[in-house]
Short mmCIF file of C-alpha atoms in Angstrom, two decimals:
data_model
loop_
_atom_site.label_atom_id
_atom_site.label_comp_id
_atom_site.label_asym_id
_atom_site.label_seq_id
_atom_site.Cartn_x
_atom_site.Cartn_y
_atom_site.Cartn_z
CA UNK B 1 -7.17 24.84 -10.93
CA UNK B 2 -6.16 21.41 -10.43
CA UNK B 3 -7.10 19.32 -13.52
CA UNK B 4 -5.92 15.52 -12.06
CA UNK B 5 -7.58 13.87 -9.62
CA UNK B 6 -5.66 12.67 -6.99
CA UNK B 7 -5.58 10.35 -3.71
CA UNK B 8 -2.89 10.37 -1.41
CA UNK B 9 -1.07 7.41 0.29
CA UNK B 10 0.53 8.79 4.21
CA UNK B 11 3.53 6.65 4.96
CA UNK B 12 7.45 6.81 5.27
CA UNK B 13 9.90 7.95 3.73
CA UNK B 14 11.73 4.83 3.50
CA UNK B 15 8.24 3.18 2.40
CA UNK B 16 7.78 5.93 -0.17
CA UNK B 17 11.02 5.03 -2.13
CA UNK B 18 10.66 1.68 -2.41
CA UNK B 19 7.42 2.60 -4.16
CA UNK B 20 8.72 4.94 -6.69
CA UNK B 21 11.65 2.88 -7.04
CA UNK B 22 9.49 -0.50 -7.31
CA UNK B 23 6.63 1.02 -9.16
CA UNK B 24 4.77 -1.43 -6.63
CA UNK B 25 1.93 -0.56 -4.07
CA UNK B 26 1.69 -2.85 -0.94
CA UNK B 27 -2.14 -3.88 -0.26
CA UNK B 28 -2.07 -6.01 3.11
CA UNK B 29 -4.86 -8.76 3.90
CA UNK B 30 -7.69 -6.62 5.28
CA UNK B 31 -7.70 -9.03 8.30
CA UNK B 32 -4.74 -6.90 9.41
CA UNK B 33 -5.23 -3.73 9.15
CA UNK B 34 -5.21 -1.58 12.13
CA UNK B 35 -8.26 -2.06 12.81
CA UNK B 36 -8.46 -5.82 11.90
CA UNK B 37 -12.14 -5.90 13.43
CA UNK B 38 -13.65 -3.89 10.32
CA UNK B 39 -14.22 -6.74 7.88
CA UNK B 40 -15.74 -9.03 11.08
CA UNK B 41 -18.09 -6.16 11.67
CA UNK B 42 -19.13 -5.48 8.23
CA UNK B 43 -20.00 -9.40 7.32
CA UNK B 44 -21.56 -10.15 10.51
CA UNK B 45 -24.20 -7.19 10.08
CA UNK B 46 -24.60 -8.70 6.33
CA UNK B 47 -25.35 -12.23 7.69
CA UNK B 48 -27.48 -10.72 10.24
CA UNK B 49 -29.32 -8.67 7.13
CA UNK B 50 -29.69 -11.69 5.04
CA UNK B 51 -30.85 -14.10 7.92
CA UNK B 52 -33.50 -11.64 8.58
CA UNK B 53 -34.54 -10.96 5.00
CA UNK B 54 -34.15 -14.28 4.01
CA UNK B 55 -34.20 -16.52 6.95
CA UNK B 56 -31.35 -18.55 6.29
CA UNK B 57 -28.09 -18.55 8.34
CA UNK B 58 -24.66 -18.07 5.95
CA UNK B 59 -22.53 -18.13 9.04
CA UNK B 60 -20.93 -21.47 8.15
CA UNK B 61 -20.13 -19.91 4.19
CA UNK B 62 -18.29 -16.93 5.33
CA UNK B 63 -15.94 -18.82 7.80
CA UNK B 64 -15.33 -21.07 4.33
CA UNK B 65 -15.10 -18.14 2.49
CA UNK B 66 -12.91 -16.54 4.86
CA UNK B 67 -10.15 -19.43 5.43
CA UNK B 68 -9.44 -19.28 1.98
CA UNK B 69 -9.52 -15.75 0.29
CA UNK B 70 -7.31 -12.86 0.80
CA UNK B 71 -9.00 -9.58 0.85
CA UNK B 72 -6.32 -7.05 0.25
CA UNK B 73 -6.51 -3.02 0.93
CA UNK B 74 -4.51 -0.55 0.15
CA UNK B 75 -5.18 2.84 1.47
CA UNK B 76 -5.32 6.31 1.03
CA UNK B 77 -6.99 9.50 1.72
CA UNK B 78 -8.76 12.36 -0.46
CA UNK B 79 -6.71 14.94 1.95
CA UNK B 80 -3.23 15.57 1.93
CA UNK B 81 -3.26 17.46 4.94
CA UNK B 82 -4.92 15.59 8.01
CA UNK B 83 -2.45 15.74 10.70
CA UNK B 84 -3.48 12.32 12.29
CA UNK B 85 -2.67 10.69 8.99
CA UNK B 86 0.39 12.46 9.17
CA UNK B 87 0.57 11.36 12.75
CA UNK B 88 -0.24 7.57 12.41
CA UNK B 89 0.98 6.37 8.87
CA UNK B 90 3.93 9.04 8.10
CA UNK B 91 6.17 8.52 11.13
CA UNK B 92 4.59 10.99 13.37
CA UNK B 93 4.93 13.81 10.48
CA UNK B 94 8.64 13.27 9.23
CA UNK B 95 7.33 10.85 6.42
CA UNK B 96 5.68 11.87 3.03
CA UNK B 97 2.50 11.57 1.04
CA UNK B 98 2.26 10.40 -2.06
CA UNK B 99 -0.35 11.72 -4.30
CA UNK B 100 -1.11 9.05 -7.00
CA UNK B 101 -3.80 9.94 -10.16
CA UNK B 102 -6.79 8.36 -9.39
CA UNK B 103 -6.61 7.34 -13.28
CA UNK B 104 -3.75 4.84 -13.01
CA UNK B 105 -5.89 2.50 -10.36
CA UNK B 106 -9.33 2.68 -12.68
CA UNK B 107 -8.03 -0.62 -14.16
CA UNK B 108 -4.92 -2.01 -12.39
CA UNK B 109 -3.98 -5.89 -11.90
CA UNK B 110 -2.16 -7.85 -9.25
CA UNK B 111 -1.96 -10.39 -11.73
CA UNK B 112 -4.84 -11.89 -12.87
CA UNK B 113 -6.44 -10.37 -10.21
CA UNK B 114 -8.89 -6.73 -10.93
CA UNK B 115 -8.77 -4.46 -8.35
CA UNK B 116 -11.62 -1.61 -7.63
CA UNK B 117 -11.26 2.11 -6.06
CA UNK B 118 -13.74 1.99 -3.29
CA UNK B 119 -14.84 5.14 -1.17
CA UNK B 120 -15.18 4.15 2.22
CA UNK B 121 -18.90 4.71 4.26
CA UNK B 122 -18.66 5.78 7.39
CA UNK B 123 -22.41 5.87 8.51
CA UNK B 124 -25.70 4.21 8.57
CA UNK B 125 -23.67 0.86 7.75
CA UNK B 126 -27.34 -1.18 8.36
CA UNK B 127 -28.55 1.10 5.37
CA UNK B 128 -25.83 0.56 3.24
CA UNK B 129 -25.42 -3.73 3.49
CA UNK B 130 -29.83 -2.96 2.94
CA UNK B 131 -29.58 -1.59 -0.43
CA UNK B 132 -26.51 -3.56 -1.37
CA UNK B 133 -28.64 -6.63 -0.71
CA UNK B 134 -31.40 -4.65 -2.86
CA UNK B 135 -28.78 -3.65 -5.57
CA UNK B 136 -27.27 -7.27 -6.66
CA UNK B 137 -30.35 -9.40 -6.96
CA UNK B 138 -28.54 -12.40 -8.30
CA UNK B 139 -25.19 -12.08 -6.05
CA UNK B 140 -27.25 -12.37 -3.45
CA UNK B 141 -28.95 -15.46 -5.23
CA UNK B 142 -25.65 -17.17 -5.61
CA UNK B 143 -24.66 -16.64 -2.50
CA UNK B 144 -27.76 -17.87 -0.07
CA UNK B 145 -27.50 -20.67 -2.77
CA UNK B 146 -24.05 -21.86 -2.38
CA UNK B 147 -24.71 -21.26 1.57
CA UNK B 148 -27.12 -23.78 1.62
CA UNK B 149 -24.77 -26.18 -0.80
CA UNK B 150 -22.01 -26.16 1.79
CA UNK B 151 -24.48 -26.85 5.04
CA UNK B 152 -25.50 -30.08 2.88
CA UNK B 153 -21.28 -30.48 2.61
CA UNK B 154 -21.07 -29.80 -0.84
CA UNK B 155 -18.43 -27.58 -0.60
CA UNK B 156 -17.21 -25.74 -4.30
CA UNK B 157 -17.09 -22.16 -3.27
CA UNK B 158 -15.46 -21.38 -6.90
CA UNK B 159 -18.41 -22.05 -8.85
CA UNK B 160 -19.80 -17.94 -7.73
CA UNK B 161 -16.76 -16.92 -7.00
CA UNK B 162 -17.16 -13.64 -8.87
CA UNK B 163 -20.87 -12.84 -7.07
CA UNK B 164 -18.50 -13.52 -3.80
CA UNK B 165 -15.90 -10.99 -4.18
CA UNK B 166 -18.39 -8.23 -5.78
CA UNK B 167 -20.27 -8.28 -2.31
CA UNK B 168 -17.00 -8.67 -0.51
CA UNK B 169 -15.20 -5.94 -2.13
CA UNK B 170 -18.56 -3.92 -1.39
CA UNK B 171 -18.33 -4.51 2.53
CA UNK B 172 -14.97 -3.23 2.74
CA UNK B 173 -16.02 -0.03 1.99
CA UNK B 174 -17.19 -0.09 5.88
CA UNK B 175 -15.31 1.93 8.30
CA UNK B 176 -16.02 2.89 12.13
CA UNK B 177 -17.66 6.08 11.65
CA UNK B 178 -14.67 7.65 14.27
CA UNK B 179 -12.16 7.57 11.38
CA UNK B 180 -14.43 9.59 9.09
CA UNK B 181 -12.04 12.75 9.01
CA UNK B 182 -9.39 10.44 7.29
CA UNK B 183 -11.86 10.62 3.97
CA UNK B 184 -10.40 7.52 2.89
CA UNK B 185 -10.35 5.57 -0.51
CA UNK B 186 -9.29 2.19 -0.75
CA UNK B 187 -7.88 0.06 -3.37
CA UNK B 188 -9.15 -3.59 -2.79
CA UNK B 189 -8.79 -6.31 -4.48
CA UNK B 190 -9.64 -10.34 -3.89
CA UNK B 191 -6.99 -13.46 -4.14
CA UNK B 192 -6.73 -17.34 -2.79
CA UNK B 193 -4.70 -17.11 0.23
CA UNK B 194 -2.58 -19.52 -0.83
CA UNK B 195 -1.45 -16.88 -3.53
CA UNK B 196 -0.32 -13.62 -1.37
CA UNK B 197 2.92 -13.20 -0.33
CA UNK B 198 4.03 -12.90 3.59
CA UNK B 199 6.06 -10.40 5.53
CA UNK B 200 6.41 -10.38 9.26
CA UNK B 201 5.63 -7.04 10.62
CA UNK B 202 5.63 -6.57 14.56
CA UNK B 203 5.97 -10.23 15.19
CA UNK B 204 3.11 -10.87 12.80
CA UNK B 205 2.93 -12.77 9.56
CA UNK B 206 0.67 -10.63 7.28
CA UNK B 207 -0.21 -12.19 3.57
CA UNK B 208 0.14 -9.11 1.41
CA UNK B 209 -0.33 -8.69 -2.97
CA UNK B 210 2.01 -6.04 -5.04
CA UNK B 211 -0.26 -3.25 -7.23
CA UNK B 212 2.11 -2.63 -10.53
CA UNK B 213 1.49 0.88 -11.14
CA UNK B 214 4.14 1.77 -13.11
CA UNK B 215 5.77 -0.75 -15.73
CA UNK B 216 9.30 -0.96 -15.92
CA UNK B 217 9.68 0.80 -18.86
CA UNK B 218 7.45 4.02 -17.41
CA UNK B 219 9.73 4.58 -14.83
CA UNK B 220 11.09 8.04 -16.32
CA UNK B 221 7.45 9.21 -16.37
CA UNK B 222 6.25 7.98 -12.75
CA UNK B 223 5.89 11.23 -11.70
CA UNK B 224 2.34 11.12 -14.22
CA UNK B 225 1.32 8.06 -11.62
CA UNK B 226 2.36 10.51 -8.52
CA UNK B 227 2.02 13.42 -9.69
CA UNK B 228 2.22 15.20 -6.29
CA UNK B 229 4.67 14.38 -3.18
CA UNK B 230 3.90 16.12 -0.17
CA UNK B 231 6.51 16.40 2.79
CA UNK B 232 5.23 15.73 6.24
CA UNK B 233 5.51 18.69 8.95
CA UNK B 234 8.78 16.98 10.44
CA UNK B 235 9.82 15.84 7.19
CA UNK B 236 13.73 16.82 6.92
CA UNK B 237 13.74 19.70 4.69
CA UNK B 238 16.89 17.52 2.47
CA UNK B 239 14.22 14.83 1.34
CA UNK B 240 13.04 17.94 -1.07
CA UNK B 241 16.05 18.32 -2.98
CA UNK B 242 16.61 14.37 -2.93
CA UNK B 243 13.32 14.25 -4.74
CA UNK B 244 13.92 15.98 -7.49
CA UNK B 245 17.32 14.12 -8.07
CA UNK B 246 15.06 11.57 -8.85
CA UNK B 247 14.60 13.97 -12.43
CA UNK B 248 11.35 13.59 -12.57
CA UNK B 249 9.46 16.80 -14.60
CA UNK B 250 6.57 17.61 -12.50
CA UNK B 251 8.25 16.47 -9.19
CA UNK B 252 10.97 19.58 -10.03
CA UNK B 253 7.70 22.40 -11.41
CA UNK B 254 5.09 23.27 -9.30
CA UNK B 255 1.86 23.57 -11.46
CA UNK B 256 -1.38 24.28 -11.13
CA UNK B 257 -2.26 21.53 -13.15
CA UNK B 258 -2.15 19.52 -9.90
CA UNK B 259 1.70 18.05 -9.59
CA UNK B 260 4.64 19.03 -7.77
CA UNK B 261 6.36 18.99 -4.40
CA UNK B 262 4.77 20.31 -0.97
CA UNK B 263 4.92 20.70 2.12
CA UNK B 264 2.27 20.31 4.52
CA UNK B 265 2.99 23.28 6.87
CA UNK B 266 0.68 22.99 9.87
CA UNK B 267 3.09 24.23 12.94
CA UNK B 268 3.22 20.45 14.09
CA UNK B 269 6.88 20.39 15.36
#
């Protein structure tokens, strides 16, 4: 019986070693994801939901709000073994999985920054932003408050910044309700845009932030931050034994326990 809790990161191979080697995760402004339409979605149906419980526009805050914070995701799934994952993030099932302890991302930093483990909610989105509104009485305060600051052009968005990023952070749990057999869990996090680092992927500049999950001196023990690897369907069967030249203990024993190497064996060829 598995006795860790664990949540699983599809990507490549090449991806995966830089993040054992690095001890790094890679969370990407949420304006980029694949589906870069998801946080647009999720804070228009909140303005709509505050303009008609409150009857007061905060269009004109969350463009502010937008042009200057970073909303960073990184993802993963509760599954190992959903062969569109494998499909879509692993290089069409020759990548790997990593399975990282839910534990280690309870309390990580990019910095200064907290980040929060967030389940993602695939339906009845309308209900949700309803009882978030319900749920965080003064947030909500602080916001429509600041709102009505910046239409009078007082414009110091820092002053609730944390009330901000709680309900920001909240609405990226959202996720087109299509995508629900991914079961996916996502790290997020909140920074000044003028903070994130840039890489150009597909002719695109995306601002991206670095999760440490594994200190330089840990690096002997990672495999108690990913304590499960799972090779893709199409992974070359040589990335096995290359993994556990990396010496780490439970990468090398399969255990109940919930660590080890695997294959995700599905006839996808």
């Amino acid at each position: 019986m598995r006795k860790i809790e664990i949540i699983y990161h599809y990507t490549t191979v090449s991806n995966s070693i830089n993040i054992i080697q690095s001890g790094k995760l890679f969370a990407c402004d949420a304006k980029y994801l694949n589906d870069a339409n998801e946080l647009v979605a999720a804070t228009n149906l909140f303005c709509q939901a505050i303009r008609e419980r409150y009857n007061i526009s905060i269009n004109h805050f969350v463009h502010l709000n937008n042009s200057i914070r970073s909303y960073c995701v990184s993802c993963f799934s509760e599954s190992p073994e959903i062969l569109s994952q494998w499909k879509s993030y692993a290089n069409d099932g020759k990548g790997l999985c990593l399975g990282f302890s839910r534990s280690r991302f309870e309390h990580v930093r990019s910095g200064q920054y907290q980040a929060k483990l967030a389940k993602c909610v695939y339906n009845d989105h309308a209900g949700f932003i309803d009882q978030l509104i319900t749920n965080n009485p003064e947030d909500i305060d602080n916001i429509i408050s600041i709102s009505r600051e910046t239409m009078n052009g007082d414009i110091d968005l820092e002053k609730h910044r944390k009330s901000i990023d709680n309900i920001y952070m909240e609405l990226l749990r959202l996720k087109n309700k299509n995508f629900s057999e991914e079961m996916e869990v996502r790290l997020v996090s909140c920074f000044p845009i003028a903070e994130t680092k840039k890489i150009v992927k597909n002719d695109v500049i995306v601002p991206y932030m670095e999760y440490e999950f594994s200190s330089n001196d840990d690096k002997s023990y990672i495999w108690t931050a990913i304590p499960e690897i799972w090779l893709g369907p199409k992974c070359d069967k040589r990335n096995e034994d290359a993994i556990k030249s990396f010496m780490q203990l439970g990468w090398i024993v399969n255990s109940e326990a919930g660590f080890g190497t695997y294959r995700f064996d599905c006839g996808y060829r």
